[in-house]
Each structure stands twice: as structure tokens, then as C-alpha cells.
């Protein structure tokens, strides 16, 4: 089981989607990204539930969305909403890799031999991803 925090899903998906891999490794990546996207969809639904529960509303009772798409929480429930949102983002999730276990080893080998320079956030995500995948093989 691949264990991640919800907040790690999007950065890992973005990293994996952007990296250039051989066709065989790319197939495994695609299957892994598909599994990650399923969990990310669940996360977005859970975040939307929190927004519905704590989001600031206009006179018509509609959630007020800012220009950037974000939502402010109502003043009277702001602390509770932020706490619930943070708990969700730091929640550990598990992804079953049994059906692609053999391919994961090949993916790890390809990522390990990646001929690209990484720095900053990409380097951190790469390190996190490699640690998590190496635990699986």
C-alpha cells in the first residue's frame, strides 16, 4: 500500500505528469497517476463538503467564491472550518499498488536514472515520491 497525505497528491500528480519517461515506464506512470487522480477526486469532494458547511454565503445563500476560486469561511465558524480542512489535507491515505507492483520497480529504476536537473519544490517532490515508491518494492 502506497501511503501519502492528501496534500501530497496534487504535487506528485503534477510532477509525474511532467517528467519524460521511456514508453514502458510511462505506462506504469499512467496507471499510477490514474490511481492518484481517483484519490484526488475524493479529496476535492471532501473539500467541497467543508466549503458547503463553513463557506461564507451571500444574501441568496450561495457560497461566495473569490476571483481566484478560493472561498472564505464564515467568521463565526472560521476556526472550525480551517481546522477541519487542515485535518483532511494531512490525513493519510492508502493506494493499493498490487496490480502494478512489478511495473512500479521499473518506474522507480527509470525515475532513479532520470536525466534531468531538479531543484526546489520539484526536488522535494521527487525525493518524497522516490521514498514512498521504494517502500513498495
Short mmCIF file of C-alpha atoms in Angstrom, two decimals:
data_model
loop_
_atom_site.label_atom_id
_atom_site.label_comp_id
_atom_site.label_asym_id
_atom_site.label_seq_id
_atom_site.Cartn_x
_atom_site.Cartn_y
_atom_site.Cartn_z
CA UNK A 1 0.00 0.00 0.00
CA UNK A 2 1.34 3.38 -1.01
CA UNK A 3 0.74 5.80 1.88
CA UNK A 4 0.55 9.53 1.28
CA UNK A 5 -1.01 12.58 2.82
CA UNK A 6 -3.88 14.14 0.89
CA UNK A 7 -1.89 17.35 0.49
CA UNK A 8 0.84 15.42 -1.39
CA UNK A 9 -1.47 14.14 -4.13
CA UNK A 10 -1.57 17.16 -6.47
CA UNK A 11 2.18 17.87 -6.38
CA UNK A 12 3.01 14.22 -7.08
CA UNK A 13 0.45 14.02 -9.90
CA UNK A 14 1.85 17.22 -11.44
CA UNK A 15 5.44 16.01 -11.14
CA UNK A 16 4.73 12.59 -12.62
CA UNK A 17 2.69 14.10 -15.45
CA UNK A 18 5.52 16.44 -16.44
CA UNK A 19 8.50 14.07 -16.32
CA UNK A 20 9.68 12.43 -19.56
CA UNK A 21 9.96 8.65 -19.31
CA UNK A 22 10.52 5.68 -21.59
CA UNK A 23 7.32 4.16 -23.02
CA UNK A 24 7.36 1.20 -20.61
CA UNK A 25 7.88 3.41 -17.55
CA UNK A 26 5.31 5.84 -18.91
CA UNK A 27 2.66 3.11 -18.92
CA UNK A 28 3.26 2.45 -15.23
CA UNK A 29 3.25 6.15 -14.53
CA UNK A 30 -0.11 6.49 -16.29
CA UNK A 31 -1.61 3.70 -14.19
CA UNK A 32 -0.20 5.23 -11.01
CA UNK A 33 -1.44 8.71 -11.91
CA UNK A 34 -4.90 7.26 -12.58
CA UNK A 35 -4.97 5.81 -9.05
CA UNK A 36 -3.71 9.09 -7.59
CA UNK A 37 -6.37 11.04 -9.51
CA UNK A 38 -9.11 8.84 -8.04
CA UNK A 39 -7.93 9.77 -4.53
CA UNK A 40 -7.57 13.42 -5.57
CA UNK A 41 -11.17 13.44 -6.79
CA UNK A 42 -12.28 12.12 -3.38
CA UNK A 43 -10.22 14.86 -1.71
CA UNK A 44 -11.82 17.58 -3.85
CA UNK A 45 -15.29 16.26 -2.97
CA UNK A 46 -14.42 16.25 0.75
CA UNK A 47 -13.01 19.80 0.49
CA UNK A 48 -16.19 20.91 -1.27
CA UNK A 49 -18.23 19.44 1.60
CA UNK A 50 -16.19 21.54 4.05
CA UNK A 51 -16.78 24.63 1.89
CA UNK A 52 -20.51 23.94 1.86
CA UNK A 53 -20.51 23.56 5.62
CA UNK A 54 -18.31 26.54 6.55
CA UNK A 55 -18.14 28.80 3.48
CA UNK A 56 -19.22 32.39 3.59
CA UNK A 57 -22.54 32.95 1.81
CA UNK A 58 -24.16 35.86 0.06
CA UNK A 59 -27.71 37.19 0.61
CA UNK A 60 -29.12 34.41 -1.57
CA UNK A 61 -27.38 31.70 0.44
CA UNK A 62 -24.84 30.96 -2.29
CA UNK A 63 -21.17 30.32 -1.45
CA UNK A 64 -19.08 33.41 -2.21
CA UNK A 65 -16.16 32.46 -4.45
CA UNK A 66 -13.28 34.88 -4.83
CA UNK A 67 -11.77 35.72 -8.23
CA UNK A 68 -9.03 33.13 -7.73
CA UNK A 69 -11.64 30.46 -6.96
CA UNK A 70 -10.93 30.35 -3.23
CA UNK A 71 -13.62 30.63 -0.59
CA UNK A 72 -13.53 32.48 2.71
CA UNK A 73 -15.03 30.79 5.72
CA UNK A 74 -17.79 32.49 7.71
CA UNK A 75 -16.35 34.49 10.60
CA UNK A 76 -18.30 32.56 13.24
CA UNK A 77 -17.06 29.15 12.01
CA UNK A 78 -13.70 30.10 10.50
CA UNK A 79 -11.51 28.35 13.10
CA UNK A 80 -13.54 25.16 12.89
CA UNK A 81 -13.52 25.21 9.08
CA UNK A 82 -9.77 25.76 8.85
CA UNK A 83 -9.14 23.01 11.41
CA UNK A 84 -11.31 20.53 9.52
CA UNK A 85 -9.67 21.46 6.22
CA UNK A 86 -6.16 21.01 7.64
CA UNK A 87 -7.07 17.67 9.20
CA UNK A 88 -8.30 16.50 5.80
CA UNK A 89 -5.17 17.69 3.99
CA UNK A 90 -2.85 15.97 6.48
CA UNK A 91 -4.90 12.77 6.57
CA UNK A 92 -3.00 9.64 5.50
CA UNK A 93 -4.45 7.78 2.55
CA UNK A 94 -3.51 4.40 1.11
CA UNK A 95 -3.37 3.39 -2.52
CA UNK A 96 -3.30 -0.27 -3.45
CA UNK A 97 -0.50 -0.90 -5.95
CA UNK A 98 -0.81 -4.70 -6.08
CA UNK A 99 -1.91 -4.79 -9.72
CA UNK A 100 1.06 -2.68 -10.87
CA UNK A 101 3.63 -3.81 -8.28
CA UNK A 102 6.02 -5.32 -10.84
CA UNK A 103 5.85 -2.22 -13.01
CA UNK A 104 6.50 0.08 -10.04
CA UNK A 105 10.01 -1.35 -9.72
CA UNK A 106 10.67 -0.47 -13.35
CA UNK A 107 9.24 3.02 -12.81
CA UNK A 108 11.47 3.55 -9.77
CA UNK A 109 14.51 2.45 -11.80
CA UNK A 110 13.62 4.89 -14.57
CA UNK A 111 12.98 7.73 -12.14
CA UNK A 112 16.27 6.93 -10.41
CA UNK A 113 18.10 7.22 -13.74
CA UNK A 114 16.23 10.37 -14.73
CA UNK A 115 18.47 12.67 -16.73
CA UNK A 116 17.01 15.94 -15.55
CA UNK A 117 18.11 18.63 -13.17
CA UNK A 118 15.75 19.13 -10.25
CA UNK A 119 15.76 21.87 -7.69
CA UNK A 120 13.48 23.42 -5.12
CA UNK A 121 9.97 22.09 -4.93
CA UNK A 122 10.45 19.56 -7.76
CA UNK A 123 13.45 18.09 -5.94
CA UNK A 124 11.42 17.76 -2.74
CA UNK A 125 8.52 16.07 -4.55
CA UNK A 126 10.94 13.74 -6.38
CA UNK A 127 12.56 12.76 -3.08
CA UNK A 128 9.19 12.16 -1.41
CA UNK A 129 7.90 10.14 -4.36
CA UNK A 130 11.03 8.01 -4.56
CA UNK A 131 10.97 7.30 -0.82
CA UNK A 132 7.32 6.24 -0.98
CA UNK A 133 7.74 4.10 -4.10
CA UNK A 134 10.94 2.46 -2.84
CA UNK A 135 9.00 1.32 0.22
CA UNK A 136 6.71 -0.55 -2.17
CA UNK A 137 9.37 -2.61 -3.93
#
